[in-house]
mmCIF file of N, CA and C in Angstrom:
data_model
loop_
_atom_site.group_PDB
_atom_site.id
_atom_site.type_symbol
_atom_site.label_atom_id
_atom_site.label_comp_id
_atom_site.label_asym_id
_atom_site.label_seq_id
_atom_site.Cartn_x
_atom_site.Cartn_y
_atom_site.Cartn_z
ATOM 1 N N UNK W 168 99.835 116.759 156.870
ATOM 2 C CA UNK W 168 99.633 115.585 157.725
ATOM 3 C C UNK W 168 100.434 114.414 157.148
ATOM 4 N N UNK W 169 101.154 113.723 157.998
ATOM 5 C CA UNK W 169 101.916 112.570 157.563
ATOM 6 C C UNK W 169 100.968 111.448 157.133
ATOM 7 N N UNK W 170 101.422 110.632 156.204
ATOM 8 C CA UNK W 170 100.595 109.545 155.680
ATOM 9 C C UNK W 170 100.151 108.587 156.795
ATOM 10 N N UNK W 171 101.056 108.291 157.715
ATOM 11 C CA UNK W 171 100.699 107.378 158.799
ATOM 12 C C UNK W 171 99.573 107.976 159.648
ATOM 13 N N UNK W 172 99.616 109.275 159.885
ATOM 14 C CA UNK W 172 98.568 109.916 160.685
ATOM 15 C C UNK W 172 97.231 109.912 159.943
ATOM 16 N N UNK W 173 97.279 110.124 158.633
ATOM 17 C CA UNK W 173 96.055 110.084 157.823
ATOM 18 C C UNK W 173 95.456 108.673 157.834
ATOM 19 N N UNK W 174 96.312 107.673 157.661
ATOM 20 C CA UNK W 174 95.812 106.297 157.665
ATOM 21 C C UNK W 174 95.241 105.923 159.029
ATOM 22 N N UNK W 175 95.910 106.326 160.085
ATOM 23 C CA UNK W 175 95.407 106.041 161.435
ATOM 24 C C UNK W 175 94.055 106.713 161.662
ATOM 25 N N UNK W 176 93.940 107.969 161.243
ATOM 26 C CA UNK W 176 92.687 108.709 161.397
ATOM 27 C C UNK W 176 91.564 108.024 160.617
ATOM 28 N N UNK W 177 91.846 107.662 159.369
ATOM 29 C CA UNK W 177 90.829 107.004 158.538
ATOM 30 C C UNK W 177 90.462 105.635 159.090
ATOM 31 N N UNK W 178 91.456 104.890 159.572
ATOM 32 C CA UNK W 178 91.173 103.592 160.178
ATOM 33 C C UNK W 178 90.247 103.758 161.390
ATOM 34 N N UNK W 179 90.567 104.707 162.256
ATOM 35 C CA UNK W 179 89.736 104.947 163.440
ATOM 36 C C UNK W 179 88.309 105.339 163.041
ATOM 37 N N UNK W 180 88.171 106.036 161.950
ATOM 38 C CA UNK W 180 86.851 106.453 161.465
ATOM 39 C C UNK W 180 85.995 105.257 161.044
ATOM 40 N N UNK W 181 86.615 104.265 160.415
ATOM 41 C CA UNK W 181 85.852 103.163 159.823
ATOM 42 C C UNK W 181 85.857 101.861 160.617
ATOM 43 N N UNK W 182 86.764 101.698 161.560
ATOM 44 C CA UNK W 182 86.851 100.416 162.253
ATOM 45 C C UNK W 182 85.613 100.154 163.110
ATOM 46 N N UNK W 183 85.250 98.882 163.190
ATOM 47 C CA UNK W 183 84.161 98.462 164.066
ATOM 48 C C UNK W 183 84.693 98.105 165.454
ATOM 49 N N UNK W 184 86.015 98.088 165.591
ATOM 50 C CA UNK W 184 86.630 97.711 166.868
ATOM 51 C C UNK W 184 86.439 98.805 167.916
ATOM 52 N N UNK W 185 86.177 98.352 169.133
ATOM 53 C CA UNK W 185 86.051 99.256 170.276
ATOM 54 C C UNK W 185 87.227 99.081 171.235
ATOM 55 N N UNK W 186 88.116 98.164 170.891
ATOM 56 C CA UNK W 186 89.288 97.894 171.699
ATOM 57 C C UNK W 186 90.177 96.899 170.984
ATOM 58 N N UNK W 187 91.359 96.673 171.572
ATOM 59 C CA UNK W 187 92.359 95.835 170.922
ATOM 60 C C UNK W 187 92.999 94.884 171.911
ATOM 61 N N UNK W 188 93.194 93.646 171.472
ATOM 62 C CA UNK W 188 93.944 92.649 172.217
ATOM 63 C C UNK W 188 95.258 92.480 171.465
ATOM 64 N N UNK W 189 96.320 93.042 172.010
ATOM 65 C CA UNK W 189 97.620 93.033 171.349
ATOM 66 C C UNK W 189 98.479 91.938 171.962
ATOM 67 N N UNK W 190 98.980 91.055 171.116
ATOM 68 C CA UNK W 190 99.832 89.971 171.576
ATOM 69 C C UNK W 190 101.277 90.197 171.185
ATOM 70 N N UNK W 191 102.170 89.731 172.032
ATOM 71 C CA UNK W 191 103.601 89.826 171.765
ATOM 72 C C UNK W 191 104.315 88.822 172.647
ATOM 73 N N UNK W 192 105.562 88.533 172.296
ATOM 74 C CA UNK W 192 106.325 87.615 173.137
ATOM 75 C C UNK W 192 107.611 88.266 173.619
ATOM 76 N N UNK W 193 108.021 87.816 174.786
ATOM 77 C CA UNK W 193 109.312 88.181 175.362
ATOM 78 C C UNK W 193 109.953 86.855 175.732
ATOM 79 N N UNK W 194 111.054 86.531 175.072
ATOM 80 C CA UNK W 194 111.639 85.210 175.247
ATOM 81 C C UNK W 194 110.643 84.177 174.742
ATOM 82 N N UNK W 195 110.337 83.220 175.574
ATOM 83 C CA UNK W 195 109.378 82.167 175.204
ATOM 84 C C UNK W 195 107.961 82.467 175.696
ATOM 85 N N UNK W 196 107.791 83.536 176.463
ATOM 86 C CA UNK W 196 106.496 83.858 177.058
ATOM 87 C C UNK W 196 105.663 84.754 176.142
ATOM 88 N N UNK W 197 104.368 84.435 176.034
ATOM 89 C CA UNK W 197 103.440 85.219 175.218
ATOM 90 C C UNK W 197 102.553 86.044 176.146
ATOM 91 N N UNK W 198 102.396 87.316 175.801
ATOM 92 C CA UNK W 198 101.635 88.257 176.612
ATOM 93 C C UNK W 198 100.471 88.850 175.831
ATOM 94 N N UNK W 199 99.475 89.310 176.578
ATOM 95 C CA UNK W 199 98.298 89.962 176.035
ATOM 96 C C UNK W 199 98.117 91.300 176.734
ATOM 97 N N UNK W 200 98.015 92.361 175.942
ATOM 98 C CA UNK W 200 97.725 93.691 176.478
ATOM 99 C C UNK W 200 96.410 94.155 175.865
ATOM 100 N N UNK W 201 95.475 94.566 176.704
ATOM 101 C CA UNK W 201 94.192 95.091 176.234
ATOM 102 C C UNK W 201 94.293 96.611 176.177
ATOM 103 N N UNK W 202 94.028 97.169 175.001
ATOM 104 C CA UNK W 202 94.131 98.614 174.795
ATOM 105 C C UNK W 202 92.839 99.153 174.198
ATOM 106 N N UNK W 203 92.499 100.388 174.548
ATOM 107 C CA UNK W 203 91.340 101.043 173.934
ATOM 108 C C UNK W 203 91.666 101.480 172.512
ATOM 109 N N UNK W 204 92.888 101.941 172.306
ATOM 110 C CA UNK W 204 93.370 102.377 170.996
ATOM 111 C C UNK W 204 94.805 101.904 170.833
ATOM 112 N N UNK W 205 95.248 101.858 169.586
ATOM 113 C CA UNK W 205 96.639 101.506 169.318
ATOM 114 C C UNK W 205 97.427 102.810 169.212
ATOM 115 N N UNK W 206 98.328 103.071 170.152
ATOM 116 C CA UNK W 206 99.108 104.310 170.092
ATOM 117 C C UNK W 206 99.943 104.391 168.807
ATOM 118 N N UNK W 207 100.148 105.603 168.337
ATOM 119 C CA UNK W 207 100.922 105.813 167.104
ATOM 120 C C UNK W 207 102.291 105.159 167.188
ATOM 121 N N UNK W 208 102.920 105.225 168.355
ATOM 122 C CA UNK W 208 104.270 104.673 168.508
ATOM 123 C C UNK W 208 104.291 103.155 168.329
ATOM 124 N N UNK W 209 103.130 102.523 168.344
ATOM 125 C CA UNK W 209 103.047 101.076 168.122
ATOM 126 C C UNK W 209 102.578 100.742 166.713
ATOM 127 N N UNK W 210 102.680 101.702 165.795
ATOM 128 C CA UNK W 210 102.287 101.450 164.410
ATOM 129 C C UNK W 210 103.401 101.876 163.467
ATOM 130 N N UNK W 211 103.361 101.337 162.265
ATOM 131 C CA UNK W 211 104.309 101.726 161.222
ATOM 132 C C UNK W 211 103.654 101.527 159.868
ATOM 133 N N UNK W 212 104.204 102.197 158.859
ATOM 134 C CA UNK W 212 103.787 102.002 157.478
ATOM 135 C C UNK W 212 104.781 101.077 156.804
ATOM 136 N N UNK W 213 104.257 100.254 155.913
ATOM 137 C CA UNK W 213 105.134 99.361 155.166
ATOM 138 C C UNK W 213 104.573 99.212 153.768
ATOM 139 N N UNK W 214 105.427 99.352 152.774
ATOM 140 C CA UNK W 214 105.007 99.172 151.387
ATOM 141 C C UNK W 214 104.875 97.685 151.114
ATOM 142 N N UNK W 215 103.734 97.317 150.565
ATOM 143 C CA UNK W 215 103.485 95.919 150.238
ATOM 144 C C UNK W 215 104.246 95.533 148.970
ATOM 145 N N UNK W 216 104.503 94.252 148.810
ATOM 146 C CA UNK W 216 105.172 93.792 147.596
ATOM 147 C C UNK W 216 104.227 93.956 146.404
ATOM 148 N N UNK W 217 104.769 93.933 145.222
ATOM 149 C CA UNK W 217 103.964 94.189 144.027
ATOM 150 C C UNK W 217 102.871 93.146 143.829
ATOM 151 N N UNK W 218 103.066 91.909 144.273
ATOM 152 C CA UNK W 218 102.012 90.893 144.111
ATOM 153 C C UNK W 218 100.797 91.205 144.999
ATOM 154 N N UNK W 219 100.997 92.038 146.025
ATOM 155 C CA UNK W 219 99.888 92.498 146.867
ATOM 156 C C UNK W 219 99.439 93.900 146.469
ATOM 157 N N UNK W 220 99.830 94.332 145.283
ATOM 158 C CA UNK W 220 99.372 95.607 144.764
ATOM 159 C C UNK W 220 100.319 96.772 144.994
ATOM 160 N N UNK W 221 101.389 96.557 145.751
ATOM 161 C CA UNK W 221 102.367 97.608 145.986
ATOM 162 C C UNK W 221 101.851 98.790 146.784
ATOM 163 N N UNK W 222 100.719 98.626 147.444
ATOM 164 C CA UNK W 222 100.124 99.700 148.232
ATOM 165 C C UNK W 222 100.803 99.804 149.594
ATOM 166 N N UNK W 223 100.409 100.780 150.376
ATOM 167 C CA UNK W 223 100.948 100.931 151.731
ATOM 168 C C UNK W 223 100.047 100.196 152.722
ATOM 169 N N UNK W 224 100.668 99.605 153.710
ATOM 170 C CA UNK W 224 99.934 98.942 154.769
ATOM 171 C C UNK W 224 100.265 99.573 156.110
ATOM 172 N N UNK W 225 99.270 99.649 156.974
ATOM 173 C CA UNK W 225 99.456 100.119 158.340
ATOM 174 C C UNK W 225 99.596 98.876 159.218
ATOM 175 N N UNK W 226 100.672 98.807 159.986
ATOM 176 C CA UNK W 226 101.012 97.608 160.753
ATOM 177 C C UNK W 226 101.210 97.907 162.232
ATOM 178 N N UNK W 227 100.973 96.875 163.040
ATOM 179 C CA UNK W 227 101.366 96.897 164.445
ATOM 180 C C UNK W 227 102.890 96.816 164.469
ATOM 181 N N UNK W 228 103.523 97.551 165.357
ATOM 182 C CA UNK W 228 104.978 97.557 165.445
ATOM 183 C C UNK W 228 105.386 97.495 166.921
ATOM 184 N N UNK W 229 105.375 96.292 167.474
ATOM 185 C CA UNK W 229 105.763 96.121 168.875
ATOM 186 C C UNK W 229 106.900 95.108 169.012
ATOM 187 N N UNK W 230 107.812 95.137 168.064
ATOM 188 C CA UNK W 230 108.943 94.208 168.112
ATOM 189 C C UNK W 230 110.099 94.728 168.955
ATOM 190 N N UNK W 231 110.202 96.044 169.132
ATOM 191 C CA UNK W 231 111.349 96.596 169.851
ATOM 192 C C UNK W 231 111.258 96.300 171.347
ATOM 193 N N UNK W 232 112.411 96.274 171.970
ATOM 194 C CA UNK W 232 112.482 96.040 173.417
ATOM 195 C C UNK W 232 111.740 97.146 174.162
ATOM 196 N N UNK W 233 111.891 98.396 173.686
ATOM 197 C CA UNK W 233 111.229 99.538 174.316
ATOM 198 C C UNK W 233 109.703 99.390 174.259
ATOM 199 N N UNK W 234 109.179 99.023 173.092
ATOM 200 C CA UNK W 234 107.729 98.851 172.940
ATOM 201 C C UNK W 234 107.221 97.720 173.837
ATOM 202 N N UNK W 235 107.942 96.624 173.846
ATOM 203 C CA UNK W 235 107.525 95.479 174.669
ATOM 204 C C UNK W 235 107.562 95.827 176.152
ATOM 205 N N UNK W 236 108.595 96.542 176.587
ATOM 206 C CA UNK W 236 108.671 96.942 177.997
ATOM 207 C C UNK W 236 107.513 97.839 178.387
ATOM 208 N N UNK W 237 107.125 98.731 177.485
ATOM 209 C CA UNK W 237 105.980 99.600 177.760
ATOM 210 C C UNK W 237 104.679 98.792 177.823
ATOM 211 N N UNK W 238 104.506 97.869 176.896
ATOM 212 C CA UNK W 238 103.292 97.038 176.893
ATOM 213 C C UNK W 238 103.240 96.083 178.083
ATOM 214 N N UNK W 239 104.393 95.630 178.540
ATOM 215 C CA UNK W 239 104.429 94.702 179.673
ATOM 216 C C UNK W 239 103.742 95.281 180.909
ATOM 217 N N UNK W 240 103.755 96.604 181.042
ATOM 218 C CA UNK W 240 103.111 97.258 182.183
ATOM 219 C C UNK W 240 101.598 97.053 182.165
ATOM 220 N N UNK W 241 101.029 96.771 181.002
ATOM 221 C CA UNK W 241 99.582 96.599 180.851
ATOM 222 C C UNK W 241 99.206 95.169 180.478
ATOM 223 N N UNK W 242 100.182 94.280 180.449
ATOM 224 C CA UNK W 242 99.967 92.946 179.902
ATOM 225 C C UNK W 242 99.914 91.860 180.966
ATOM 226 N N UNK W 243 99.352 90.727 180.557
ATOM 227 C CA UNK W 243 99.367 89.520 181.373
ATOM 228 C C UNK W 243 99.925 88.386 180.525
ATOM 229 N N UNK W 244 100.671 87.514 181.178
ATOM 230 C CA UNK W 244 101.200 86.342 180.473
ATOM 231 C C UNK W 244 100.042 85.383 180.203
ATOM 232 N N UNK W 245 99.942 84.943 178.949
ATOM 233 C CA UNK W 245 98.822 84.061 178.579
ATOM 234 C C UNK W 245 99.279 82.725 178.021
ATOM 235 N N UNK W 246 100.585 82.538 177.892
ATOM 236 C CA UNK W 246 101.058 81.268 177.360
ATOM 237 C C UNK W 246 102.510 81.351 176.943
ATOM 238 N N UNK W 247 102.883 80.404 176.093
ATOM 239 C CA UNK W 247 104.240 80.335 175.569
ATOM 240 C C UNK W 247 104.187 80.297 174.046
ATOM 241 N N UNK W 248 105.332 80.460 173.425
ATOM 242 C CA UNK W 248 105.394 80.393 171.965
ATOM 243 C C UNK W 248 104.898 79.041 171.447
ATOM 244 N N UNK W 249 105.117 77.989 172.207
ATOM 245 C CA UNK W 249 104.633 76.666 171.795
ATOM 246 C C UNK W 249 103.103 76.648 171.691
ATOM 247 N N UNK W 250 102.447 77.448 172.526
ATOM 248 C CA UNK W 250 100.981 77.499 172.513
ATOM 249 C C UNK W 250 100.428 78.137 171.240
ATOM 250 N N UNK W 251 101.231 78.965 170.588
ATOM 251 C CA UNK W 251 100.734 79.650 169.390
ATOM 252 C C UNK W 251 101.505 79.239 168.127
ATOM 253 N N UNK W 252 102.206 78.117 168.220
ATOM 254 C CA UNK W 252 102.922 77.591 167.059
ATOM 255 C C UNK W 252 102.147 76.405 166.523
ATOM 256 N N UNK W 253 101.857 76.465 165.221
ATOM 257 C CA UNK W 253 101.037 75.440 164.590
ATOM 258 C C UNK W 253 101.467 75.322 163.129
ATOM 259 N N UNK W 254 101.398 74.129 162.590
ATOM 260 C CA UNK W 254 101.776 73.935 161.184
ATOM 261 C C UNK W 254 100.739 74.514 160.227
ATOM 262 N N UNK W 255 99.481 74.551 160.640
ATOM 263 C CA UNK W 255 98.404 74.987 159.744
ATOM 264 C C UNK W 255 98.218 76.506 159.753
ATOM 265 N N UNK W 256 98.330 77.134 160.919
ATOM 266 C CA UNK W 256 98.061 78.560 161.054
ATOM 267 C C UNK W 256 99.296 79.320 161.524
ATOM 268 N N UNK W 257 99.326 80.624 161.235
ATOM 269 C CA UNK W 257 100.431 81.459 161.706
ATOM 270 C C UNK W 257 100.203 81.856 163.168
ATOM 271 N N UNK W 258 101.194 82.526 163.761
ATOM 272 C CA UNK W 258 101.106 82.902 165.169
ATOM 273 C C UNK W 258 99.936 83.842 165.444
ATOM 274 N N UNK W 259 99.611 84.709 164.493
ATOM 275 C CA UNK W 259 98.500 85.636 164.673
ATOM 276 C C UNK W 259 97.176 84.916 164.838
ATOM 277 N N UNK W 260 96.929 83.935 163.988
ATOM 278 C CA UNK W 260 95.683 83.157 164.069
ATOM 279 C C UNK W 260 95.665 82.340 165.353
ATOM 280 N N UNK W 261 96.791 81.739 165.697
ATOM 281 C CA UNK W 261 96.854 80.938 166.923
ATOM 282 C C UNK W 261 96.717 81.807 168.175
ATOM 283 N N UNK W 262 97.237 83.040 168.124
ATOM 284 C CA UNK W 262 97.055 83.953 169.248
ATOM 285 C C UNK W 262 95.576 84.316 169.377
ATOM 286 N N UNK W 263 94.916 84.548 168.253
ATOM 287 C CA UNK W 263 93.483 84.848 168.284
ATOM 288 C C UNK W 263 92.712 83.674 168.893
ATOM 289 N N UNK W 264 93.094 82.460 168.546
ATOM 290 C CA UNK W 264 92.469 81.257 169.122
ATOM 291 C C UNK W 264 92.665 81.238 170.634
ATOM 292 N N UNK W 265 93.862 81.595 171.082
ATOM 293 C CA UNK W 265 94.162 81.648 172.516
ATOM 294 C C UNK W 265 93.286 82.679 173.218
ATOM 295 N N UNK W 266 93.077 83.836 172.592
ATOM 296 C CA UNK W 266 92.213 84.874 173.162
ATOM 297 C C UNK W 266 90.779 84.359 173.283
ATOM 298 N N UNK W 267 90.301 83.634 172.276
ATOM 299 C CA UNK W 267 88.969 83.027 172.354
ATOM 300 C C UNK W 267 88.887 82.075 173.541
ATOM 301 N N UNK W 268 89.879 81.200 173.673
ATOM 302 C CA UNK W 268 89.877 80.218 174.759
ATOM 303 C C UNK W 268 89.915 80.894 176.126
ATOM 304 N N UNK W 269 90.700 81.957 176.247
ATOM 305 C CA UNK W 269 90.784 82.682 177.515
ATOM 306 C C UNK W 269 89.458 83.327 177.901
ATOM 307 N N UNK W 270 88.611 83.571 176.916
ATOM 308 C CA UNK W 270 87.311 84.196 177.150
ATOM 309 C C UNK W 270 86.160 83.208 177.030
ATOM 310 N N UNK W 271 86.492 81.913 177.143
ATOM 311 C CA UNK W 271 85.494 80.831 177.107
ATOM 312 C C UNK W 271 84.562 80.943 175.912
ATOM 313 N N UNK W 272 85.147 81.239 174.744
ATOM 314 C CA UNK W 272 84.371 81.315 173.508
ATOM 315 C C UNK W 272 84.961 80.337 172.505
ATOM 316 N N UNK W 273 84.093 79.836 171.641
ATOM 317 C CA UNK W 273 84.527 78.897 170.621
ATOM 318 C C UNK W 273 85.193 79.657 169.478
ATOM 319 N N UNK W 274 86.397 79.242 169.125
ATOM 320 C CA UNK W 274 87.143 79.875 168.046
ATOM 321 C C UNK W 274 86.448 79.570 166.726
ATOM 322 N N UNK W 275 86.176 80.612 165.952
ATOM 323 C CA UNK W 275 85.454 80.415 164.691
ATOM 324 C C UNK W 275 86.387 80.165 163.515
ATOM 325 N N UNK W 276 87.661 80.017 163.800
ATOM 326 C CA UNK W 276 88.636 79.741 162.752
ATOM 327 C C UNK W 276 89.092 81.013 162.071
ATOM 328 N N UNK W 277 90.051 80.856 161.203
ATOM 329 C CA UNK W 277 90.557 82.011 160.458
ATOM 330 C C UNK W 277 89.425 82.520 159.579
ATOM 331 N N UNK W 278 89.078 83.785 159.767
ATOM 332 C CA UNK W 278 87.967 84.325 158.986
ATOM 333 C C UNK W 278 88.437 85.503 158.147
ATOM 334 N N UNK W 279 87.559 85.966 157.312
ATOM 335 C CA UNK W 279 87.884 87.093 156.430
ATOM 336 C C UNK W 279 86.891 88.231 156.643
ATOM 337 N N UNK W 280 86.414 88.383 157.889
ATOM 338 C CA UNK W 280 85.497 89.477 158.187
ATOM 339 C C UNK W 280 86.319 90.757 158.269
ATOM 340 N N UNK W 281 86.014 91.759 157.428
ATOM 341 C CA UNK W 281 86.821 92.975 157.423
ATOM 342 C C UNK W 281 86.666 93.813 158.686
ATOM 343 N N UNK W 282 87.703 94.582 158.984
ATOM 344 C CA UNK W 282 87.757 95.386 160.215
ATOM 345 C C UNK W 282 86.613 96.384 160.315
ATOM 346 N N UNK W 283 86.052 96.798 159.196
ATOM 347 C CA UNK W 283 84.979 97.794 159.210
ATOM 348 C C UNK W 283 83.601 97.163 159.428
ATOM 349 N N UNK W 284 83.537 95.831 159.501
ATOM 350 C CA UNK W 284 82.261 95.161 159.773
ATOM 351 C C UNK W 284 82.139 94.695 161.216
ATOM 352 N N UNK W 285 83.233 94.188 161.781
ATOM 353 C CA UNK W 285 83.191 93.752 163.178
ATOM 354 C C UNK W 285 84.607 93.537 163.695
ATOM 355 N N UNK W 286 84.697 93.367 165.002
ATOM 356 C CA UNK W 286 85.968 92.990 165.604
ATOM 357 C C UNK W 286 86.176 91.498 165.395
ATOM 358 N N UNK W 287 87.245 90.978 165.956
ATOM 359 C CA UNK W 287 87.527 89.549 165.856
ATOM 360 C C UNK W 287 86.785 88.745 166.913
ATOM 361 N N UNK W 288 86.498 89.391 168.046
ATOM 362 C CA UNK W 288 85.848 88.720 169.166
ATOM 363 C C UNK W 288 85.090 89.780 169.967
ATOM 364 N N UNK W 289 84.003 89.360 170.594
ATOM 365 C CA UNK W 289 83.261 90.259 171.479
ATOM 366 C C UNK W 289 83.600 89.878 172.921
ATOM 367 N N UNK W 290 84.118 90.847 173.671
ATOM 368 C CA UNK W 290 84.473 90.625 175.072
ATOM 369 C C UNK W 290 83.756 91.683 175.896
ATOM 370 N N UNK W 291 82.944 91.229 176.856
ATOM 371 C CA UNK W 291 82.175 92.142 177.715
ATOM 372 C C UNK W 291 81.360 93.138 176.885
ATOM 373 N N UNK W 292 80.794 92.659 175.793
ATOM 374 C CA UNK W 292 79.941 93.495 174.951
ATOM 375 C C UNK W 292 80.680 94.437 174.020
ATOM 376 N N UNK W 293 82.008 94.368 173.983
ATOM 377 C CA UNK W 293 82.809 95.247 173.128
ATOM 378 C C UNK W 293 83.433 94.449 171.981
ATOM 379 N N UNK W 294 83.418 95.051 170.788
ATOM 380 C CA UNK W 294 84.079 94.451 169.634
ATOM 381 C C UNK W 294 85.588 94.670 169.778
ATOM 382 N N UNK W 295 86.333 93.582 169.815
ATOM 383 C CA UNK W 295 87.780 93.646 170.027
ATOM 384 C C UNK W 295 88.499 93.103 168.799
ATOM 385 N N UNK W 296 89.474 93.866 168.329
ATOM 386 C CA UNK W 296 90.335 93.432 167.233
ATOM 387 C C UNK W 296 91.560 92.784 167.859
ATOM 388 N N UNK W 297 91.913 91.581 167.411
ATOM 389 C CA UNK W 297 93.053 90.847 167.950
ATOM 390 C C UNK W 297 94.219 90.968 166.967
ATOM 391 N N UNK W 298 95.362 91.405 167.468
ATOM 392 C CA UNK W 298 96.552 91.587 166.628
ATOM 393 C C UNK W 298 97.773 91.044 167.363
ATOM 394 N N UNK W 299 98.650 90.390 166.610
ATOM 395 C CA UNK W 299 99.883 89.857 167.188
ATOM 396 C C UNK W 299 101.097 90.532 166.564
ATOM 397 N N UNK W 300 101.961 91.072 167.371
ATOM 398 C CA UNK W 300 103.241 91.716 167.063
ATOM 399 C C UNK W 300 103.343 92.522 165.789
ATOM 400 N N UNK W 301 103.447 91.928 164.638
ATOM 401 C CA UNK W 301 103.688 92.672 163.391
ATOM 402 C C UNK W 301 102.510 92.573 162.431
ATOM 403 N N UNK W 302 101.321 92.424 162.968
ATOM 404 C CA UNK W 302 100.133 92.216 162.135
ATOM 405 C C UNK W 302 99.758 93.458 161.335
ATOM 406 N N UNK W 303 99.229 93.220 160.153
ATOM 407 C CA UNK W 303 98.716 94.324 159.348
ATOM 408 C C UNK W 303 97.374 94.766 159.922
ATOM 409 N N UNK W 304 97.208 96.062 160.040
ATOM 410 C CA UNK W 304 95.953 96.634 160.508
ATOM 411 C C UNK W 304 95.025 96.853 159.319
ATOM 412 N N UNK W 305 95.545 97.476 158.258
ATOM 413 C CA UNK W 305 94.739 97.718 157.058
ATOM 414 C C UNK W 305 95.624 98.184 155.908
ATOM 415 N N UNK W 306 95.049 98.155 154.718
ATOM 416 C CA UNK W 306 95.699 98.687 153.516
ATOM 417 C C UNK W 306 95.194 100.096 153.246
ATOM 418 N N UNK W 307 96.053 100.919 152.666
ATOM 419 C CA UNK W 307 95.683 102.259 152.232
ATOM 420 C C UNK W 307 94.545 102.205 151.210
ATOM 421 N N UNK W 308 94.599 101.250 150.296
ATOM 422 C CA UNK W 308 93.568 101.147 149.258
ATOM 423 C C UNK W 308 92.192 100.847 149.851
ATOM 424 N N UNK W 309 92.141 100.054 150.903
ATOM 425 C CA UNK W 309 90.875 99.753 151.567
ATOM 426 C C UNK W 309 90.271 101.033 152.162
ATOM 427 N N UNK W 310 91.123 101.821 152.800
ATOM 428 C CA UNK W 310 90.645 103.071 153.401
ATOM 429 C C UNK W 310 90.147 104.044 152.321
ATOM 430 N N UNK W 311 90.833 104.090 151.191
ATOM 431 C CA UNK W 311 90.424 104.962 150.078
ATOM 432 C C UNK W 311 89.046 104.537 149.573
ATOM 433 N N UNK W 312 88.824 103.241 149.401
ATOM 434 C CA UNK W 312 87.523 102.730 148.964
ATOM 435 C C UNK W 312 86.425 103.063 149.969
ATOM 436 N N UNK W 313 86.729 102.925 151.239
ATOM 437 C CA UNK W 313 85.741 103.229 152.274
ATOM 438 C C UNK W 313 85.381 104.712 152.266
ATOM 439 N N UNK W 314 86.368 105.566 152.067
ATOM 440 C CA UNK W 314 86.110 107.012 152.019
ATOM 441 C C UNK W 314 85.239 107.377 150.818
ATOM 442 N N UNK W 315 85.472 106.722 149.704
ATOM 443 C CA UNK W 315 84.680 107.014 148.499
ATOM 444 C C UNK W 315 83.230 106.590 148.682
ATOM 445 N N UNK W 316 83.029 105.521 149.466
ATOM 446 C CA UNK W 316 81.676 105.024 149.692
ATOM 447 C C UNK W 316 80.955 105.683 150.849
ATOM 448 N N UNK W 317 81.675 106.487 151.620
ATOM 449 C CA UNK W 317 81.083 107.113 152.817
ATOM 450 C C UNK W 317 80.218 108.315 152.463
#
C-alpha cells in the first residue's frame, strides 16, 4: 500500500469530519465546493521542514487547472480574493470565517481543535472540516499516535 493511501485510510478512520468545505480560487473569484470525502486525486504528500519535525504531511492539492475545473462543477462562487485577504490571518483562516458567515454562524477565530475531536463548523447537523487550496490535512506522526492509542 502506498504511503498516501495508508495516511488517507488512517485519517478517514480517526477524523470527526462528516464532510468537507473545500475552498479555491480561479482568477480573483473564490469558490466553495462541499464534498463528502476528499478524493485521492485532490491530495498529496509533502515532507515537512526539519523545524516541523521532518515528518510527512497529507495536504489538499487543488492548485492545478484540471483539479479546479473538476471542482467548479460542484462549487459556488462565495467571494473574491480580497474577501479572504487579511494582515492578521492567512487565506485558510479567512476562508473558514467566510464559511461561518455564509452559514449565519459566529466565527470562533483561529482555533487548535484537532481533526479527530471535531470539524471546524457544524452545518445541517454535520461536522464539516474547512480547507483552502493547499491546506494540511494531518501529519503522519499524529496518525501514528492515534493508532497507538486506539
